[in-house]
PDB file of C-alpha atoms in Angstrom:
ATOM      1  CA  MET A 177       0.012  -0.009  -0.018  1.00  0.00           C
ATOM      2  CA  LYS A 178       1.106   3.503  -0.758  1.00  0.00           C
ATOM      3  CA  ILE A 179      -0.340   6.923   0.103  1.00  0.00           C
ATOM      4  CA  HIS A 180       0.211   9.773  -2.473  1.00  0.00           C
ATOM      5  CA  PHE A 181      -0.393  13.281  -1.075  1.00  0.00           C
ATOM      6  CA  ALA A 182      -1.070  15.677  -3.895  1.00  0.00           C
ATOM      7  CA  GLU A 183       1.068  18.771  -4.248  1.00  0.00           C
ATOM      8  CA  SER A 184      -0.862  22.040  -4.147  1.00  0.00           C
ATOM      9  CA  GLN A 185      -0.593  25.751  -3.322  1.00  0.00           C
ATOM     10  CA  TYR A 186      -2.664  25.329  -0.131  1.00  0.00           C
ATOM     11  CA  LYS A 187      -0.931  25.856   3.138  1.00  0.00           C
ATOM     12  CA  ILE A 188      -1.444  22.571   4.960  1.00  0.00           C
ATOM     13  CA  ASP A 189      -0.576  22.454   8.629  1.00  0.00           C
ATOM     14  CA  PRO A 190       2.270  19.829   8.933  1.00  0.00           C
ATOM     15  CA  ARG A 191       0.658  18.439  12.087  1.00  0.00           C
ATOM     16  CA  PHE A 192      -2.679  17.972  10.373  1.00  0.00           C
ATOM     17  CA  ARG A 193      -0.999  16.320   7.364  1.00  0.00           C
ATOM     18  CA  GLN A 194       0.940  14.006   9.649  1.00  0.00           C
ATOM     19  CA  LYS A 195      -2.220  13.060  11.572  1.00  0.00           C
ATOM     20  CA  TYR A 196      -4.188  12.564   8.337  1.00  0.00           C
ATOM     21  CA  LEU A 197      -1.626  10.212   6.896  1.00  0.00           C
ATOM     22  CA  PHE A 198      -1.365   8.322  10.174  1.00  0.00           C
ATOM     23  CA  GLU A 199      -5.096   7.781  10.290  1.00  0.00           C
ATOM     24  CA  VAL A 200      -5.219   6.578   6.690  1.00  0.00           C
ATOM     25  CA  ASN A 201      -2.410   4.138   7.352  1.00  0.00           C
ATOM     26  CA  GLU A 202      -4.050   2.799  10.575  1.00  0.00           C
ATOM     27  CA  SER A 203      -7.424   2.538   8.939  1.00  0.00           C
ATOM     28  CA  TYR A 204      -5.967   0.693   5.949  1.00  0.00           C
ATOM     29  CA  ASN A 205      -4.229  -1.848   8.180  1.00  0.00           C
ATOM     30  CA  THR A 206      -7.352  -2.565  10.125  1.00  0.00           C
ATOM     31  CA  ALA A 207      -9.662  -2.823   7.048  1.00  0.00           C
ATOM     32  CA  ALA A 208      -7.109  -4.891   5.084  1.00  0.00           C
ATOM     33  CA  ALA A 209      -7.080  -7.492   7.849  1.00  0.00           C
ATOM     34  CA  LEU A 210     -10.895  -7.741   7.632  1.00  0.00           C
ATOM     35  CA  LEU A 211     -10.850  -7.902   3.856  1.00  0.00           C
ATOM     36  CA  PRO A 212      -8.022 -10.300   2.950  1.00  0.00           C
ATOM     37  CA  PHE A 213      -9.563 -10.797  -0.571  1.00  0.00           C
ATOM     38  CA  GLY A 214      -8.681  -7.193  -1.405  1.00  0.00           C
ATOM     39  CA  SER A 215      -5.674  -6.249  -3.509  1.00  0.00           C
ATOM     40  CA  LYS A 216      -2.261  -5.984  -1.763  1.00  0.00           C
ATOM     41  CA  HIS A 217      -1.264  -3.176  -4.086  1.00  0.00           C
ATOM     42  CA  LEU A 218      -3.625  -0.466  -3.017  1.00  0.00           C
ATOM     43  CA  ASN A 219      -2.829   3.187  -3.729  1.00  0.00           C
ATOM     44  CA  PHE A 220      -4.448   6.109  -1.963  1.00  0.00           C
ATOM     45  CA  PHE A 221      -4.395   9.535  -3.638  1.00  0.00           C
ATOM     46  CA  VAL A 222      -5.069  12.347  -1.208  1.00  0.00           C
ATOM     47  CA  GLN A 223      -6.222  15.623  -2.733  1.00  0.00           C
ATOM     48  CA  PRO A 224      -6.779  18.909  -0.935  1.00  0.00           C
ATOM     49  CA  ARG A 225      -9.644  20.669  -2.698  1.00  0.00           C
ATOM     50  CA  GLU A 226     -12.694  22.897  -2.238  1.00  0.00           C
ATOM     51  CA  TYR A 227     -15.210  21.129  -4.466  1.00  0.00           C
ATOM     52  CA  ASP A 228     -17.073  17.791  -4.639  1.00  0.00           C
ATOM     53  CA  LEU A 229     -17.063  17.256  -0.885  1.00  0.00           C
ATOM     54  CA  MET A 230     -19.680  16.004   1.484  1.00  0.00           C
ATOM     55  CA  GLN A 231     -21.095  19.052   3.222  1.00  0.00           C
ATOM     56  CA  GLU A 232     -21.411  17.389   6.592  1.00  0.00           C
ATOM     57  CA  THR A 233     -17.753  16.326   6.815  1.00  0.00           C
ATOM     58  CA  LEU A 234     -15.904  18.465   4.266  1.00  0.00           C
ATOM     59  CA  ASP A 235     -14.299  15.356   2.769  1.00  0.00           C
ATOM     60  CA  ASN A 236     -14.978  12.686   0.262  1.00  0.00           C
ATOM     61  CA  GLY A 237     -13.863   9.287  -0.919  1.00  0.00           C
ATOM     62  CA  ARG A 238     -14.072   7.577  -4.295  1.00  0.00           C
ATOM     63  CA  VAL A 239     -12.793   4.245  -5.619  1.00  0.00           C
ATOM     64  CA  TYR A 240     -11.751   3.952  -9.280  1.00  0.00           C
ATOM     65  CA  ASN A 241     -10.664   0.290  -9.312  1.00  0.00           C
ATOM     66  CA  SER A 242      -9.397  -2.455  -6.959  1.00  0.00           C
ATOM     67  CA  GLU A 243      -6.099  -0.686  -6.441  1.00  0.00           C
ATOM     68  CA  PHE A 244      -6.902   3.076  -6.603  1.00  0.00           C
ATOM     69  CA  ILE A 245      -8.758   5.104  -3.931  1.00  0.00           C
ATOM     70  CA  GLU A 246      -9.069   8.818  -3.949  1.00  0.00           C
ATOM     71  CA  LEU A 247      -9.511  10.722  -0.659  1.00  0.00           C
ATOM     72  CA  ALA A 248     -10.181  14.489  -0.523  1.00  0.00           C
ATOM     73  CA  PHE A 249     -10.620  17.133   2.121  1.00  0.00           C
ATOM     74  CA  ASN A 250     -11.164  20.916   2.308  1.00  0.00           C
ATOM     75  CA  PRO A 251      -7.814  22.481   3.044  1.00  0.00           C
ATOM     76  CA  LEU A 252      -9.534  25.737   4.233  1.00  0.00           C
ATOM     77  CA  ALA A 253     -11.318  23.950   7.032  1.00  0.00           C
ATOM     78  CA  SER A 254     -11.207  25.540  10.520  1.00  0.00           C
ATOM     79  CA  ALA A 255      -9.518  23.837  13.471  1.00  0.00           C
ATOM     80  CA  GLU A 256     -12.886  22.400  14.538  1.00  0.00           C
ATOM     81  CA  GLN A 257     -13.769  21.272  11.064  1.00  0.00           C
ATOM     82  CA  ARG A 258     -10.417  19.556  10.751  1.00  0.00           C
ATOM     83  CA  LYS A 259     -11.338  17.385  13.768  1.00  0.00           C
ATOM     84  CA  VAL A 260     -14.377  16.279  11.826  1.00  0.00           C
ATOM     85  CA  ILE A 261     -12.293  15.480   8.777  1.00  0.00           C
ATOM     86  CA  ILE A 262      -9.864  13.460  10.832  1.00  0.00           C
ATOM     87  CA  ALA A 263     -12.652  11.533  12.554  1.00  0.00           C
ATOM     88  CA  ASP A 264     -14.164  10.682   9.190  1.00  0.00           C
ATOM     89  CA  ILE A 265     -11.046   9.121   7.715  1.00  0.00           C
ATOM     90  CA  LYS A 266     -11.604   5.662   9.213  1.00  0.00           C
ATOM     91  CA  PRO A 267     -15.200   5.166   8.010  1.00  0.00           C
ATOM     92  CA  THR A 268     -14.327   6.679   4.617  1.00  0.00           C
ATOM     93  CA  VAL A 269     -11.307   4.309   4.172  1.00  0.00           C
ATOM     94  CA  PHE A 270     -13.396   1.332   5.293  1.00  0.00           C
ATOM     95  CA  HIS A 271     -16.193   2.281   2.846  1.00  0.00           C
ATOM     96  CA  GLU A 272     -13.930   2.656  -0.174  1.00  0.00           C
ATOM     97  CA  MET A 273     -11.835  -0.379   0.708  1.00  0.00           C
ATOM     98  CA  ASN A 274     -14.985  -2.543   0.714  1.00  0.00           C
ATOM     99  CA  HIS A 275     -15.656  -1.352  -2.857  1.00  0.00           C
ATOM    100  CA  ALA A 276     -12.038  -2.017  -3.845  1.00  0.00           C
ATOM    101  CA  ALA A 277     -12.078  -5.547  -2.337  1.00  0.00           C
ATOM    102  CA  ARG A 278     -15.329  -6.343  -4.170  1.00  0.00           C
ATOM    103  CA  TYR A 279     -13.863  -5.012  -7.381  1.00  0.00           C
ATOM    104  CA  ASN A 280     -10.796  -7.235  -6.849  1.00  0.00           C
ATOM    105  CA  LEU A 281     -13.166 -10.264  -7.056  1.00  0.00           C
ATOM    106  CA  SER A 282     -14.288  -8.974 -10.487  1.00  0.00           C
ATOM    107  CA  ILE A 283     -17.911  -8.667  -9.342  1.00  0.00           C
ATOM    108  CA  PHE A 284     -19.718  -6.367 -11.734  1.00  0.00           C
ATOM    109  CA  HIS A 285     -22.602  -3.945 -11.099  1.00  0.00           C
ATOM    110  CA  THR A 286     -24.794  -3.261 -14.155  1.00  0.00           C
ATOM    111  CA  THR A 287     -28.081  -1.973 -12.849  1.00  0.00           C
ATOM    112  CA  LEU A 288     -29.223   0.702 -10.477  1.00  0.00           C
ATOM    113  CA  LEU A 289     -30.164  -1.991  -7.973  1.00  0.00           C
ATOM    114  CA  ASP A 290     -26.665  -3.412  -8.238  1.00  0.00           C
ATOM    115  CA  ILE A 291     -25.286  -0.017  -7.467  1.00  0.00           C
ATOM    116  CA  CYS A 292     -27.530   0.153  -4.385  1.00  0.00           C
ATOM    117  CA  ILE A 293     -26.082  -3.183  -3.178  1.00  0.00           C
ATOM    118  CA  LEU A 294     -22.546  -2.035  -3.813  1.00  0.00           C
ATOM    119  CA  GLU A 295     -23.182   1.088  -1.685  1.00  0.00           C
ATOM    120  CA  GLY A 296     -25.128  -0.834   0.900  1.00  0.00           C
ATOM    121  CA  LEU A 297     -22.306  -3.325   1.471  1.00  0.00           C
ATOM    122  CA  ALA A 298     -19.716  -0.594   1.925  1.00  0.00           C
ATOM    123  CA  THR A 299     -22.072   1.416   4.203  1.00  0.00           C
ATOM    124  CA  VAL A 300     -22.818  -1.589   6.440  1.00  0.00           C
ATOM    125  CA  PHE A 301     -19.145  -2.495   6.535  1.00  0.00           C
ATOM    126  CA  GLU A 302     -18.123   0.975   7.793  1.00  0.00           C
ATOM    127  CA  ARG A 303     -21.105   1.014  10.179  1.00  0.00           C
ATOM    128  CA  ASP A 304     -20.399  -2.398  11.678  1.00  0.00           C
ATOM    129  CA  TYR A 305     -16.564  -2.403  11.675  1.00  0.00           C
ATOM    130  CA  ALA A 306     -15.625   1.302  11.873  1.00  0.00           C
ATOM    131  CA  ALA A 307     -18.251   1.881  14.551  1.00  0.00           C
ATOM    132  CA  THR A 308     -19.857   4.881  12.864  1.00  0.00           C
ATOM    133  CA  LEU A 309     -23.398   5.763  11.776  1.00  0.00           C
ATOM    134  CA  GLN A 310     -23.374   8.003   8.761  1.00  0.00           C
ATOM    135  CA  PRO A 311     -26.551   9.842   7.749  1.00  0.00           C
ATOM    136  CA  TYR A 312     -26.667   7.837   4.512  1.00  0.00           C
ATOM    137  CA  ALA A 313     -26.836   4.634   6.564  1.00  0.00           C
ATOM    138  CA  MET A 314     -30.148   5.498   8.215  1.00  0.00           C
ATOM    139  CA  TYR A 315     -33.046   4.394   6.059  1.00  0.00           C
ATOM    140  CA  PRO A 316     -36.635   5.553   6.613  1.00  0.00           C
ATOM    141  CA  THR A 317     -39.606   3.473   7.627  1.00  0.00           C
ATOM    142  CA  ASP A 318     -40.878   3.447   4.032  1.00  0.00           C
ATOM    143  CA  VAL A 319     -37.583   2.203   2.628  1.00  0.00           C
ATOM    144  CA  GLN A 320     -39.320  -0.773   0.985  1.00  0.00           C
ATOM    145  CA  ASP A 321     -41.084   1.753  -1.288  1.00  0.00           C
ATOM    146  CA  TRP A 322     -37.633   3.193  -2.146  1.00  0.00           C
ATOM    147  CA  VAL A 323     -36.366  -0.276  -3.055  1.00  0.00           C
ATOM    148  CA  ALA A 324     -39.426  -0.874  -5.274  1.00  0.00           C
ATOM    149  CA  GLU A 325     -38.800   2.488  -6.896  1.00  0.00           C
ATOM    150  CA  VAL A 326     -35.195   1.568  -7.594  1.00  0.00           C
ATOM    151  CA  ILE A 327     -36.199  -1.776  -9.095  1.00  0.00           C
ATOM    152  CA  ALA A 328     -38.731   0.012 -11.379  1.00  0.00           C
ATOM    153  CA  GLN A 329     -35.956   2.145 -12.860  1.00  0.00           C
ATOM    154  CA  GLU A 330     -34.433  -0.950 -14.549  1.00  0.00           C
ATOM    155  CA  ASP A 331     -31.271   1.079 -15.597  1.00  0.00           C
ATOM    156  CA  GLN A 332     -28.727   3.579 -14.406  1.00  0.00           C
ATOM    157  CA  PHE A 333     -29.761   6.619 -16.442  1.00  0.00           C
ATOM    158  CA  SER A 334     -30.726   8.571 -13.361  1.00  0.00           C
ATOM    159  CA  TRP A 335     -28.127   7.055 -11.033  1.00  0.00           C
ATOM    160  CA  GLN A 336     -26.762  10.455  -9.800  1.00  0.00           C
ATOM    161  CA  ASP A 337     -30.284  11.463  -8.642  1.00  0.00           C
ATOM    162  CA  TYR A 338     -30.561   8.222  -6.704  1.00  0.00           C
ATOM    163  CA  LYS A 339     -27.024   8.164  -5.366  1.00  0.00           C
ATOM    164  CA  PHE A 340     -26.735  11.711  -4.102  1.00  0.00           C
ATOM    165  CA  GLU A 341     -29.670  14.132  -4.214  1.00  0.00           C
ATOM    166  CA  HIS A 342     -32.990  13.470  -5.896  1.00  0.00           C
ATOM    167  CA  PRO A 343     -34.928  16.363  -7.455  1.00  0.00           C
ATOM    168  CA  ASP A 344     -37.662  15.721  -4.841  1.00  0.00           C
ATOM    169  CA  GLY A 345     -35.186  16.437  -2.043  1.00  0.00           C
ATOM    170  CA  ARG A 346     -34.365  12.987  -0.866  1.00  0.00           C
ATOM    171  CA  ARG A 347     -30.641  12.259  -0.440  1.00  0.00           C
ATOM    172  CA  TRP A 348     -28.673   9.051  -0.739  1.00  0.00           C
ATOM    173  CA  ILE A 349     -31.497   6.791  -1.918  1.00  0.00           C
ATOM    174  CA  CYS A 350     -29.085   4.205  -3.233  1.00  0.00           C
ATOM    175  CA  TYR A 351     -27.085   4.088   0.008  1.00  0.00           C
ATOM    176  CA  LYS A 352     -30.148   3.816   2.229  1.00  0.00           C
ATOM    177  CA  ALA A 353     -32.006   1.301   0.067  1.00  0.00           C
ATOM    178  CA  GLY A 354     -28.804  -0.696  -0.285  1.00  0.00           C
ATOM    179  CA  THR A 355     -28.167  -0.706   3.421  1.00  0.00           C
ATOM    180  CA  TYR A 356     -31.674  -2.003   3.995  1.00  0.00           C
ATOM    181  CA  ILE A 357     -31.111  -4.768   1.434  1.00  0.00           C
ATOM    182  CA  VAL A 358     -27.857  -5.826   3.041  1.00  0.00           C
ATOM    183  CA  ASP A 359     -29.363  -5.725   6.534  1.00  0.00           C
ATOM    184  CA  GLN A 360     -32.165  -8.021   5.299  1.00  0.00           C
ATOM    185  CA  ALA A 361     -29.747 -10.382   3.633  1.00  0.00           C
ATOM    186  CA  MET A 362     -27.717 -10.537   6.868  1.00  0.00           C
ATOM    187  CA  ALA A 363     -30.759 -11.108   8.996  1.00  0.00           C
ATOM    188  CA  ASN A 364     -32.122 -13.909   6.749  1.00  0.00           C
ATOM    189  CA  SER A 365     -28.833 -15.719   6.210  1.00  0.00           C
ATOM    190  CA  GLY A 366     -26.850 -15.189   9.314  1.00  0.00           C
ATOM    191  CA  LYS A 367     -23.907 -14.031   7.143  1.00  0.00           C
ATOM    192  CA  THR A 368     -21.696 -11.060   7.933  1.00  0.00           C
ATOM    193  CA  VAL A 369     -21.306  -8.147   5.594  1.00  0.00           C
ATOM    194  CA  ILE A 370     -17.800  -9.400   4.893  1.00  0.00           C
ATOM    195  CA  GLU A 371     -19.195 -12.721   3.659  1.00  0.00           C
ATOM    196  CA  LEU A 372     -21.858 -10.930   1.628  1.00  0.00           C
ATOM    197  CA  THR A 373     -19.219  -8.711   0.013  1.00  0.00           C
ATOM    198  CA  LYS A 374     -17.904 -11.783  -1.762  1.00  0.00           C
ATOM    199  CA  LEU A 375     -21.259 -12.719  -3.256  1.00  0.00           C
ATOM    200  CA  PRO A 376     -22.739 -11.506  -6.592  1.00  0.00           C
ATOM    201  CA  CYS A 377     -25.661  -9.199  -6.438  1.00  0.00           C
ATOM    202  CA  ASP A 378     -28.233 -11.746  -7.478  1.00  0.00           C
ATOM    203  CA  GLU A 379     -27.375 -13.956  -4.504  1.00  0.00           C
ATOM    204  CA  ILE A 380     -27.610 -11.015  -2.098  1.00  0.00           C
ATOM    205  CA  ILE A 381     -30.993 -10.067  -3.622  1.00  0.00           C
ATOM    206  CA  ALA A 382     -32.175 -13.622  -3.051  1.00  0.00           C
ATOM    207  CA  LEU A 383     -31.020 -13.645   0.505  1.00  0.00           C
ATOM    208  CA  ALA A 384     -32.708 -10.346   1.190  1.00  0.00           C
ATOM    209  CA  LYS A 385     -36.006 -11.663  -0.288  1.00  0.00           C
ATOM    210  CA  ILE A 386     -36.871  -8.293  -1.779  1.00  0.00           C
ATOM    211  CA  ALA A 387     -38.037  -9.474  -5.237  1.00  0.00           C
TER     212      ALA A 387
END
């Protein structure tokens, strides 16, 4: 594993940078032990930036393939906001490493429902093993209606609306619906989210008994 910290014109406090890199490394080691089927050649690219960040935490994570994870944070964050950024490193790393480990098994996601399951697995993994409860992990009482709505889409043409913010104001539909599906699959099968991460989507759907 290697961490690449992007060069920039931002003035990054050396102590913050050191703490950030330490937390990424520690989080990687813990998650890698839980996900032994992930690649041993993982690269993290850390980018200080002011755009495309989660408004609640001023950071973001994204996986591009089984060996490349991007992490980002707002370099203009206040001292208090930097504490939030540091605290969010572990759940973010866990979330993205779950994606990367699943990609390393060459499991593909071709429908909007598949994308929900992908995000649900990563969200439950960070919830259960990084001991955090993100807002996108808390599904509403009518989540079964959300799942039915996702299934009715039959494609990914509106995937950004369903992943992030829908025109009707709902946020993180895919994450919440996927978390519900994974929770149902776990409850019905007795399997852990780590075991489910190694299964194709159709098997998880069958275990969840949603269709």
